[in-house]
Structure formats: C-alpha cells, structure tokens
Short mmCIF file of C-alpha atoms in Angstrom, two decimals:
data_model
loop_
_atom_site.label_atom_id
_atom_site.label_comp_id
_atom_site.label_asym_id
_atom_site.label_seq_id
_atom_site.Cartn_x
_atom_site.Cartn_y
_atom_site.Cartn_z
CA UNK A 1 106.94 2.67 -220.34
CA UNK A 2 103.92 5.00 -219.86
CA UNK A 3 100.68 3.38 -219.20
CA UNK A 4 98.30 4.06 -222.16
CA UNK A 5 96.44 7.18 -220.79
CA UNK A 6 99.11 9.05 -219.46
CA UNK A 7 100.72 11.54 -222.16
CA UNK A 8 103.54 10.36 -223.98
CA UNK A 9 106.51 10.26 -221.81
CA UNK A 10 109.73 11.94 -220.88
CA UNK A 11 108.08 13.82 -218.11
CA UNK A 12 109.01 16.51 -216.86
CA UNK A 13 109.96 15.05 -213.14
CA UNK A 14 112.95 13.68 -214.86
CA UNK A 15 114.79 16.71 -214.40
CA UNK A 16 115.19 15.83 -210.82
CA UNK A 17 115.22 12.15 -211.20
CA UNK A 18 118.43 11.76 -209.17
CA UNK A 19 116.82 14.08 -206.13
CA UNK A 20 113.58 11.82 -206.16
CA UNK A 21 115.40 8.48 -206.21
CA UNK A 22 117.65 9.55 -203.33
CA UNK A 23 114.43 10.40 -201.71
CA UNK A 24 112.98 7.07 -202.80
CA UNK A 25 115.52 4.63 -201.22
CA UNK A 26 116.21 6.69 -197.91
CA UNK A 27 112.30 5.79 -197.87
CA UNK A 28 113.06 2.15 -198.92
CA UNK A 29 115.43 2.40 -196.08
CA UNK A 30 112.81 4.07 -193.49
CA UNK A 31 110.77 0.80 -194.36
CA UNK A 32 113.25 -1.28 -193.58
CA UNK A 33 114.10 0.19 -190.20
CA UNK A 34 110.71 -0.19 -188.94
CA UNK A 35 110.30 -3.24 -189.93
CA UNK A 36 113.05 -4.71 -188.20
CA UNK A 37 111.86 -2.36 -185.10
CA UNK A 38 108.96 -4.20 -184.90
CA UNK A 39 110.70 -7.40 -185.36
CA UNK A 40 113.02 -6.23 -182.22
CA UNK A 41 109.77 -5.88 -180.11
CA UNK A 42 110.78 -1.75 -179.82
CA UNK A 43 109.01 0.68 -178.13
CA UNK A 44 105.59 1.58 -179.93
CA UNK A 45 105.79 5.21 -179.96
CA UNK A 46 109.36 5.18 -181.09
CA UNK A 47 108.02 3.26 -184.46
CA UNK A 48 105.09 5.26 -184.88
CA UNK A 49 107.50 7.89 -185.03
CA UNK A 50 109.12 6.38 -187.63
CA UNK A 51 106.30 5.79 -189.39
CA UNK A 52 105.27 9.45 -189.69
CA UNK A 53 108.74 10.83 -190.90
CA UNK A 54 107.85 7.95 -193.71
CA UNK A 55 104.83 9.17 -194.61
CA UNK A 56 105.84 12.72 -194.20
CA UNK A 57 109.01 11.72 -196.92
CA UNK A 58 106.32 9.99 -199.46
CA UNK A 59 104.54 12.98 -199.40
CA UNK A 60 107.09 15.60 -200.10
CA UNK A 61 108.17 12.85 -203.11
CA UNK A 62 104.47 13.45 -204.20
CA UNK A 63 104.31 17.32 -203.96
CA UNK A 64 107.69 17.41 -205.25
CA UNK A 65 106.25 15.31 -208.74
CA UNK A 66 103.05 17.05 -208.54
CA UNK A 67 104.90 20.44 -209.16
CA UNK A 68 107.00 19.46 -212.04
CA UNK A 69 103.76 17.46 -213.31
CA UNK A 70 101.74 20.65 -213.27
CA UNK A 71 105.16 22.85 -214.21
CA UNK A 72 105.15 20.16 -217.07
CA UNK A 73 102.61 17.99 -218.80
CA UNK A 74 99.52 20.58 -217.04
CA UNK A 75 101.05 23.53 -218.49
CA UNK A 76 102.23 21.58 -222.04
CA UNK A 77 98.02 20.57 -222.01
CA UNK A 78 96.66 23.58 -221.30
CA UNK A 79 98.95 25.80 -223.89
CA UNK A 80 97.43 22.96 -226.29
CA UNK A 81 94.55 23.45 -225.21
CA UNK A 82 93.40 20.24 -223.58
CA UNK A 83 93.88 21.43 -220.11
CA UNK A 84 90.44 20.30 -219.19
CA UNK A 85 91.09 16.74 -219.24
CA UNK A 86 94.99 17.57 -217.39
CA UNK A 87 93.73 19.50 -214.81
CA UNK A 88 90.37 17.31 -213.49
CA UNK A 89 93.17 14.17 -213.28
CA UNK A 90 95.62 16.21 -211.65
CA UNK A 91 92.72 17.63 -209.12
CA UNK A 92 91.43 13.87 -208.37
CA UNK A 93 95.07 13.22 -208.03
CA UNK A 94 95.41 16.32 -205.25
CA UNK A 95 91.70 14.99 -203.72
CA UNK A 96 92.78 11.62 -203.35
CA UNK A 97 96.66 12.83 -201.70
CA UNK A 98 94.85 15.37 -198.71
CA UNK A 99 92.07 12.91 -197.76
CA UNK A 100 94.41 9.64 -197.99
CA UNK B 1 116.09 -2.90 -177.09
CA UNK B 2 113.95 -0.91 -175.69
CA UNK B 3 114.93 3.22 -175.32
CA UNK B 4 116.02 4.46 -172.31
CA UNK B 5 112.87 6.53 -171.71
CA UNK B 6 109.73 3.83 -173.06
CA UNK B 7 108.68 1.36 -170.40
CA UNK B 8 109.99 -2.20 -170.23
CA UNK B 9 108.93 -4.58 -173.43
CA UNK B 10 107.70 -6.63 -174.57
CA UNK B 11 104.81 -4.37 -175.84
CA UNK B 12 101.24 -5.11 -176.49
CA UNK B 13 100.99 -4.98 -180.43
CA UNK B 14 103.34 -8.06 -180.23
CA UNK B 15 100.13 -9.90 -180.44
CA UNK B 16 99.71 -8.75 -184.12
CA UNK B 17 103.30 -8.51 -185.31
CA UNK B 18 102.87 -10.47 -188.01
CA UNK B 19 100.01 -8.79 -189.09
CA UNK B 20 102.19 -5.59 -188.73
CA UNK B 21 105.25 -7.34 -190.26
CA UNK B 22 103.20 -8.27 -193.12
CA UNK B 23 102.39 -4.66 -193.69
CA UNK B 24 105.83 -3.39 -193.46
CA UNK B 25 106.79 -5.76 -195.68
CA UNK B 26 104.13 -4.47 -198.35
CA UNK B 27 105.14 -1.28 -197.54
CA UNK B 28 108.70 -2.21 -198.84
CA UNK B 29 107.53 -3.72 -201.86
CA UNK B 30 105.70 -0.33 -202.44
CA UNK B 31 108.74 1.71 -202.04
CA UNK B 32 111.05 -0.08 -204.42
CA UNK B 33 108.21 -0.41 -206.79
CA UNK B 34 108.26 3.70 -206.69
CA UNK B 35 111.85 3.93 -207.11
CA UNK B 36 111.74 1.48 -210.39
CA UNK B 37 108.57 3.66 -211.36
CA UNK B 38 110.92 6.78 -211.06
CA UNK B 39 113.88 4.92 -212.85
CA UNK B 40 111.24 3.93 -215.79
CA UNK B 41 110.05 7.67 -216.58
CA UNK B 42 106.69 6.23 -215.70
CA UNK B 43 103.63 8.69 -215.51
CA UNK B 44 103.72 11.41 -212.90
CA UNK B 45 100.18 10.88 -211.62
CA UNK B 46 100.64 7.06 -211.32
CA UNK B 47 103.35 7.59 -209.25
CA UNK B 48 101.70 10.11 -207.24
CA UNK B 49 99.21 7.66 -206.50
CA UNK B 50 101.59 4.77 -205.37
CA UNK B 51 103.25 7.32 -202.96
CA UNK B 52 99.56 8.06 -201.35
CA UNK B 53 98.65 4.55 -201.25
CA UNK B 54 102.64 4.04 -199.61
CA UNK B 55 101.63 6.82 -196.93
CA UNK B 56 98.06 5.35 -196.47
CA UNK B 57 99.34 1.92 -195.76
CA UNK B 58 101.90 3.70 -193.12
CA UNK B 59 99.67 5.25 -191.30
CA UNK B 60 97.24 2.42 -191.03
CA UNK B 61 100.15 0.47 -189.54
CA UNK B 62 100.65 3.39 -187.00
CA UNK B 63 96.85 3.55 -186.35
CA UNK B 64 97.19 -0.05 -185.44
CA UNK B 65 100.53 0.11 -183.38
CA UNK B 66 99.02 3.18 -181.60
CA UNK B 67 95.53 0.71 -180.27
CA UNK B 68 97.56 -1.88 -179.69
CA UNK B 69 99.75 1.03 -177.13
CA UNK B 70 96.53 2.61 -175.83
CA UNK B 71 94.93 -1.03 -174.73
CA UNK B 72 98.52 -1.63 -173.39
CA UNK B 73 101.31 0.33 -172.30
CA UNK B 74 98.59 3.54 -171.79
CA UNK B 75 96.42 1.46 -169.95
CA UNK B 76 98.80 0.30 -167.74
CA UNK B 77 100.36 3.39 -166.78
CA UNK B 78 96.65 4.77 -165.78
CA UNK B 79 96.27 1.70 -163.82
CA UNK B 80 99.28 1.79 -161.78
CA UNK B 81 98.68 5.76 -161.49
CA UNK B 82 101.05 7.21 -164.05
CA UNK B 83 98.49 7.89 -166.90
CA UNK B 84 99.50 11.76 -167.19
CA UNK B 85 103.26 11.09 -168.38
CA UNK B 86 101.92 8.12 -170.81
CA UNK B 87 98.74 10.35 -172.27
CA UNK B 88 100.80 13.36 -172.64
CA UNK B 89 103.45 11.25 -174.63
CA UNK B 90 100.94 9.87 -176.77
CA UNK B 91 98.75 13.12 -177.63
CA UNK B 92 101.92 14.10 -178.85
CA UNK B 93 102.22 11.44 -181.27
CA UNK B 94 98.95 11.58 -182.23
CA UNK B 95 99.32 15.35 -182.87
CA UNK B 96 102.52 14.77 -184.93
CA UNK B 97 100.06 11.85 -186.99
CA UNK B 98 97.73 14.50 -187.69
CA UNK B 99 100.11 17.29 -188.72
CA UNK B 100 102.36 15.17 -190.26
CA UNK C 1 72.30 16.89 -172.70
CA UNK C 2 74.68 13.49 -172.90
CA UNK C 3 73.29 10.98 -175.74
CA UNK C 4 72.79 7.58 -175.18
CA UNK C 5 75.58 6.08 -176.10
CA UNK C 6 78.30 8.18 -174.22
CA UNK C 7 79.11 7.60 -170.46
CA UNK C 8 76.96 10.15 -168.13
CA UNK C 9 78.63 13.83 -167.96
CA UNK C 10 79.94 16.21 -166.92
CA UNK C 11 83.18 15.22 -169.42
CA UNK C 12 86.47 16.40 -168.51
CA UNK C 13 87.30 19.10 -170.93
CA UNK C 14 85.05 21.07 -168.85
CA UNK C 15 88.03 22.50 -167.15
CA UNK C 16 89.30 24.23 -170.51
CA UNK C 17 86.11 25.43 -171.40
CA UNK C 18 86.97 28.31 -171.72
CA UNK C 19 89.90 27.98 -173.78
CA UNK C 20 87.55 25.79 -175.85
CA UNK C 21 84.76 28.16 -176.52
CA UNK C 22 87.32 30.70 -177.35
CA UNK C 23 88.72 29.04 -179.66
CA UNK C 24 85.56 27.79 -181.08
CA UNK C 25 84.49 31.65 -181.63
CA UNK C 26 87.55 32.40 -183.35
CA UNK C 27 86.56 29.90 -185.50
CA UNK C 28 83.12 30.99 -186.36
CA UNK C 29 84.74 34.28 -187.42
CA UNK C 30 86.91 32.36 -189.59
CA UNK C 31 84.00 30.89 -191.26
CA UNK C 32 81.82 34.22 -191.35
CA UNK C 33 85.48 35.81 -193.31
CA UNK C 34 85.69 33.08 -195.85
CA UNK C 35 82.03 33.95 -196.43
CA UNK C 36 82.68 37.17 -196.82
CA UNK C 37 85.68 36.68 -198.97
CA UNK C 38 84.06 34.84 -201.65
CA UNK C 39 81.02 37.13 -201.67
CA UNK C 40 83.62 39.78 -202.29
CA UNK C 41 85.32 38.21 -204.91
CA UNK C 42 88.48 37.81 -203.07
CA UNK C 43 91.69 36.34 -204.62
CA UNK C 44 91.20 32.50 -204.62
CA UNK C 45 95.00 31.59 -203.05
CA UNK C 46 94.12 33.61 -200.21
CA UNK C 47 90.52 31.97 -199.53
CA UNK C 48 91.90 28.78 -199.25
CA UNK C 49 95.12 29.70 -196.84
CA UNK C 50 92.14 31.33 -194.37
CA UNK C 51 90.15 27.67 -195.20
CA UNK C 52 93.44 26.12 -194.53
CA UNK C 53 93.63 27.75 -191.16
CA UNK C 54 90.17 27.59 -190.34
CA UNK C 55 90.52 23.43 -190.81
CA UNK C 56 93.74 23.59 -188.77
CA UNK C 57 92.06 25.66 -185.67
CA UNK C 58 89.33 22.93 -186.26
CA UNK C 59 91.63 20.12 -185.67
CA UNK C 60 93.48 21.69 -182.86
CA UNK C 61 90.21 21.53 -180.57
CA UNK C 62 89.68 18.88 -181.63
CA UNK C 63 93.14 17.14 -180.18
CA UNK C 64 92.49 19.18 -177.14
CA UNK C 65 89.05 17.88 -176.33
CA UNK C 66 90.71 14.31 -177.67
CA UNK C 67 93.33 14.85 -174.96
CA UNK C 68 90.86 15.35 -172.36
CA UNK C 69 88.74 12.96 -173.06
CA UNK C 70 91.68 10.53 -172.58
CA UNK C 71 92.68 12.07 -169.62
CA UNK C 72 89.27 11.86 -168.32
CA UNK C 73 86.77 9.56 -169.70
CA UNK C 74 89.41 7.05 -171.12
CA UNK C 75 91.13 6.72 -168.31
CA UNK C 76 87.73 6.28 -165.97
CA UNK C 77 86.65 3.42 -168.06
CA UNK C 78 90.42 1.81 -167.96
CA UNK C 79 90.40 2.13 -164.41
CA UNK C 80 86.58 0.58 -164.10
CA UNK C 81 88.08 -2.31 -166.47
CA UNK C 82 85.77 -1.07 -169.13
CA UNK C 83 89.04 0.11 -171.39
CA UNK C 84 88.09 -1.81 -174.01
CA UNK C 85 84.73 -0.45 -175.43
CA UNK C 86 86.48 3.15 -174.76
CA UNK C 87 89.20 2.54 -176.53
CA UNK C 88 87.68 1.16 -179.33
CA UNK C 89 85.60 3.94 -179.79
CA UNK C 90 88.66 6.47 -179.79
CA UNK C 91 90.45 5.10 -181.84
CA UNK C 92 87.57 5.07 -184.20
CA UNK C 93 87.55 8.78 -183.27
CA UNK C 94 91.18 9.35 -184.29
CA UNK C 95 90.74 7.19 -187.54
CA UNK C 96 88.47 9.27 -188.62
CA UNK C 97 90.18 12.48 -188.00
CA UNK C 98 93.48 11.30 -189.18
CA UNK C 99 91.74 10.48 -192.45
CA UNK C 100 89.34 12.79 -192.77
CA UNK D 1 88.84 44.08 -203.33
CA UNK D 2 91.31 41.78 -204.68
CA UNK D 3 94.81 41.84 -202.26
CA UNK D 4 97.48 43.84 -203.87
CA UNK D 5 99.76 40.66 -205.31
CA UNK D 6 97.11 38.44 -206.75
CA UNK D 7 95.95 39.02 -210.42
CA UNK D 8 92.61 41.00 -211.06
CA UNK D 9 90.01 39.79 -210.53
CA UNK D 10 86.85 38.63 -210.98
CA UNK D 11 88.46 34.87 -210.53
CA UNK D 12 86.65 31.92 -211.94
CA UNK D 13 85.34 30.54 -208.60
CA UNK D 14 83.22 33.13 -209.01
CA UNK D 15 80.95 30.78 -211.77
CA UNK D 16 80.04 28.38 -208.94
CA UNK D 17 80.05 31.16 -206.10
CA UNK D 18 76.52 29.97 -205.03
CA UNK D 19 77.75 26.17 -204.62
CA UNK D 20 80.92 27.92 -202.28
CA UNK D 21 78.46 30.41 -200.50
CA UNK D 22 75.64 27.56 -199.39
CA UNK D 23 78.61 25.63 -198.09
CA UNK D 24 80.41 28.23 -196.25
CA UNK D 25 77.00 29.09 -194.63
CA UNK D 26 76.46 25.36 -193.97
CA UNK D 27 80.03 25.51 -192.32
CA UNK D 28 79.37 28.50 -190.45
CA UNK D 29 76.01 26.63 -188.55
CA UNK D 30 78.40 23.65 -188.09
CA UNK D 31 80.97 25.70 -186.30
CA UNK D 32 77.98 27.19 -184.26
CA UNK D 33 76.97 24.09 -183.39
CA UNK D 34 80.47 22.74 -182.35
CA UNK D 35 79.94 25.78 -179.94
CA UNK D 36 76.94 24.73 -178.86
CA UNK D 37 77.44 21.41 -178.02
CA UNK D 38 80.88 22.77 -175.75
CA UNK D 39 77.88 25.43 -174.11
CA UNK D 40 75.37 22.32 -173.06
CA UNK D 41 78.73 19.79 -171.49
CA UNK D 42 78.46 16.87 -174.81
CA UNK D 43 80.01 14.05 -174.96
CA UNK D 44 83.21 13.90 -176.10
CA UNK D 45 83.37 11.94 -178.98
CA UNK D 46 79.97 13.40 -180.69
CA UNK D 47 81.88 16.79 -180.75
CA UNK D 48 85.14 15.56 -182.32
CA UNK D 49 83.05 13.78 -184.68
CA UNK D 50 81.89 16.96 -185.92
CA UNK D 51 84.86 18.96 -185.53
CA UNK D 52 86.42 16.22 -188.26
CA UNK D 53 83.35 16.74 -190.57
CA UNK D 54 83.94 20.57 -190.36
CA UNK D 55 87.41 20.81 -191.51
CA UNK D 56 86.69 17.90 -194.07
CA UNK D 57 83.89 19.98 -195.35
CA UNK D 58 86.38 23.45 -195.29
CA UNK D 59 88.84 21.19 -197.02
CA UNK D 60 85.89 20.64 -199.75
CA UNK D 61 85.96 24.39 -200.48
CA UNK D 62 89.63 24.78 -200.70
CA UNK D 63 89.67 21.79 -203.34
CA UNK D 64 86.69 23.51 -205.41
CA UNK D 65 88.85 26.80 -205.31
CA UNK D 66 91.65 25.21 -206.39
CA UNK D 67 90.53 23.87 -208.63
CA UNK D 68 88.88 26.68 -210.26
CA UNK D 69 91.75 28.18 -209.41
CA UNK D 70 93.90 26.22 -211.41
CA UNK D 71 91.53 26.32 -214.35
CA UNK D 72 91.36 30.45 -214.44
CA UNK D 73 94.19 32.27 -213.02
CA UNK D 74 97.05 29.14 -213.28
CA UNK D 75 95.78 28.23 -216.87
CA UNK D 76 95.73 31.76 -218.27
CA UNK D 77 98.96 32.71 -216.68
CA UNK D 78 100.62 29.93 -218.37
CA UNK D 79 98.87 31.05 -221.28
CA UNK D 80 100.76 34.29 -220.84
CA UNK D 81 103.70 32.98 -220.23
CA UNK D 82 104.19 33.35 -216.44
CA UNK D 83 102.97 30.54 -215.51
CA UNK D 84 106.40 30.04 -213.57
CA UNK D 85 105.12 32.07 -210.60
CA UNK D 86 101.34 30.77 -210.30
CA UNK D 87 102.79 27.25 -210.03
CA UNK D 88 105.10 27.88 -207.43
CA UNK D 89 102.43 30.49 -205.40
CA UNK D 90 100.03 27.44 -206.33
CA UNK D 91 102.46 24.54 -204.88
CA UNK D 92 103.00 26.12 -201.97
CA UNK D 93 98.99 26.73 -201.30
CA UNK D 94 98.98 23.33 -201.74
CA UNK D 95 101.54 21.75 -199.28
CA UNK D 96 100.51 23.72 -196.21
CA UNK D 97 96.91 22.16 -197.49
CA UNK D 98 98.47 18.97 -197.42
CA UNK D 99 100.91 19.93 -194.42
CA UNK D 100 98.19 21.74 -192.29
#
C-alpha cells in the first residue's frame, strides 16, 4: 500500500521489519506509561524523563529506516539514474528530522 | 505515587492534564499508526515523517510539563529557600531534552 | 549595556565568565577551522563532524548561561513574585533552543 | 589536503563553496559577537537567543554538505559499487548530527 509518489514498494526496511516493530510497540508501550503517569498525578521530571527516552526511541526507528532507505530505494535511484529526485526528498526528510 | 526523591504531589501541570492527556493519547494513536505503517511495507520516508511528527508531539508535551514544573514545584523550592537542589535537577532534564 | 526589555544587570553568569569566554573562544576557532576547511577543499564528512561540534559547544554555553540565569535572574523575579513574566520568557528561550 | 580515509578530492561542495564560505564568515562574526555580548555583562536571554541561531545556522552548513555530499561522493560510490561503506560512514555523520 504505497502512497502514489513513493517508489513501488517492498522496501528495503523490510529486512528488519521484525527489529522495527519490536521497537515500535515498546514505543506504543512508552506512550502508554506516561500517559497513565500523568493520569497518577507523578512527579513531573520523572515523566519528562519518560518522554525523552520516547523520543530518543522514535528517532533511532527513523535513522534506523533512513539507512536502509538510502542503503535501498537512494542507491536503487541513483544507479538508475534518478537520484536527483531520491536524494532532495530524502534531504527534506533529514531537514525536517534535526530541526523537529 | 510520587518517587521517593520528587517533592509531595499533587503537581502543578495538574491544571492542564487533560490537555496533556489529550496529547498522550494522540501520541498513542501515532505510535500504533507507525507500527501498522511498518506492518503495511508503507513508504520509508512517510514513515520517517510520522516518527518526527511522534517525537515533535513528545517533546511539546515535555515542554509543557516542564512550565507547568518551573511555575510550580521550581518556584516553590526557591521560595522556601531550596532553589539550588530543584534548578540543578531540572538543568539536568533540560540538558538530557536537548541532547536527547 | 542591558536592553530594555531585560531586568537591570549585572546577570549572574558573571561568576563563570571566565569559563564562558573561554569557551566562547574555542568556539570562534571552531568557526575560523571550518572556514578554513572548506577553503581547502577538505573531505565533506569531516566538515560537518567539526560543524557538529562547533553547534554542540554552542549549545553547551548556552545551558550554562541558561542555568545561571535560572539560578540568578529566575529565581530573583520568583522571589519578587514576578515569576511569571520570567518564566514565560524562558521557557520561550528553551523552546527555541530545543527546536532550533 | 584531503584526510587520509576519505576519497579524493575535489568534493562537490566545492560547486557552491562561495554560498558555504559567506556563511561560515557570517558564523564566525556571530560567534564574535556571542563573545562580545559575555565582554559588555548582556542580558541573559538576548545571548542564548543567539547562541540558538548560531548552531541553527552551523547546522545549515552541515545539511548543505550533506547534501552535496550525498549527491558526489555517496552517489558515485554506489555507482562503483561500494556504496556499502559511504552509507554507513554517512549514517553515522548523521546520527551524532541528529544525536549532538
């Protein structure tokens, strides 16, 4: 189910598809925990803590995607020679991922 | 249920929790939406982008946790005359934010 | 040289000075190497780990004058119950650094 | 004067060198002026402030080297087949970008 301007799918990600989704749902569960810290009135800096190792975890997801993207569908474009178009999405991807 | 080493609740961003319950609860919804992204073999740069927006929305909800701990629990401490423990506590939060 | 805005001086990372203007010249000849790099025609992975540094020097003043400016002016305008207006205006300050 | 383990040079950041040069010189003055404003006792806040827009404007260079980056050395390498090695050196550029 790619969306229409992405490249035709499998990607290359998929080769660590079961790393990534056990990533993915200790993050679902991260969620969960400081939601219901918040809901038990805890101690602020003790869910801002929380918080961080979150968004610390979504980010190694990302850089962990962005390499096999680049080790993938960047490499597949540019030995196709349509690496121009690859790499200035992948660098607004990057952009967009440091400044948040 | 406050740790051993925070002072006494109820804290001051209890004034917003739903706002901040609201949040987390978006921030859920954005994790299992990146798992089921993963699952689908969706595009590698869409995903990317759900996991910033995931961290963004994290640290927005720490930004706001952290105010809501400056106005109060900091605040208090420099009243009553034990603002050095409290500050150093949260510059080291802060510094952990940052770095990530 | 205060501007209008800011309560009157001297500010309290005066007493790490110093340390502060130090690390500030450090940084300058961070800045004046990058320069030099690229004028050299220096490999591009190692420009941007001396840019990465030079950012991350950048940010740790940055914390330290933030620290001391909580210790100090923060703290002055909690005790004068004028918190408010100083807290909002960190917190604006750590938004934008957090974000960048 | 390329290093000894990066690929000979001249790189391609070198087609927008005077873009890089005029910012690291703008950089430079801004990191002077940081010192400065330390020198003459400024507020607080006012120096942060530019402290942030420093390292967001170093982190400006590092993405326009990378990305030039990725268009020369990474594209031709892969190319060549050993592109293997430039994405890895490449990813981990990236995450202590990211990391800081």
């Amino acid at each position: 189910m790619a969306r229409a301007t992405g490249p035709r799918g499998p990607y290359s990600y998929c080769d660590s598809k079961e790393d990534l989704l056990g990533r993915m749902r200790k993050i679902e569960g991260q969620a969960r925990g400081v939601t219901r810290m918040i809901e038990e009135d805890r101690y602020c800096v003790d869910i801002v803590q929380q918080l961080t190792a979150l968004a610390s975890a979504a980010e190694e997801v990302s850089l962990r995607i962005l390499e096999a993207h680049i080790k993938g569908c960047v490499s597949d474009a540019i030995r196709e020679h349509r690496g121009e178009e690859a790499v200035n999405e992948l660098m607004a991807t990057i952009r967009k991922a440091i400044r948040r």
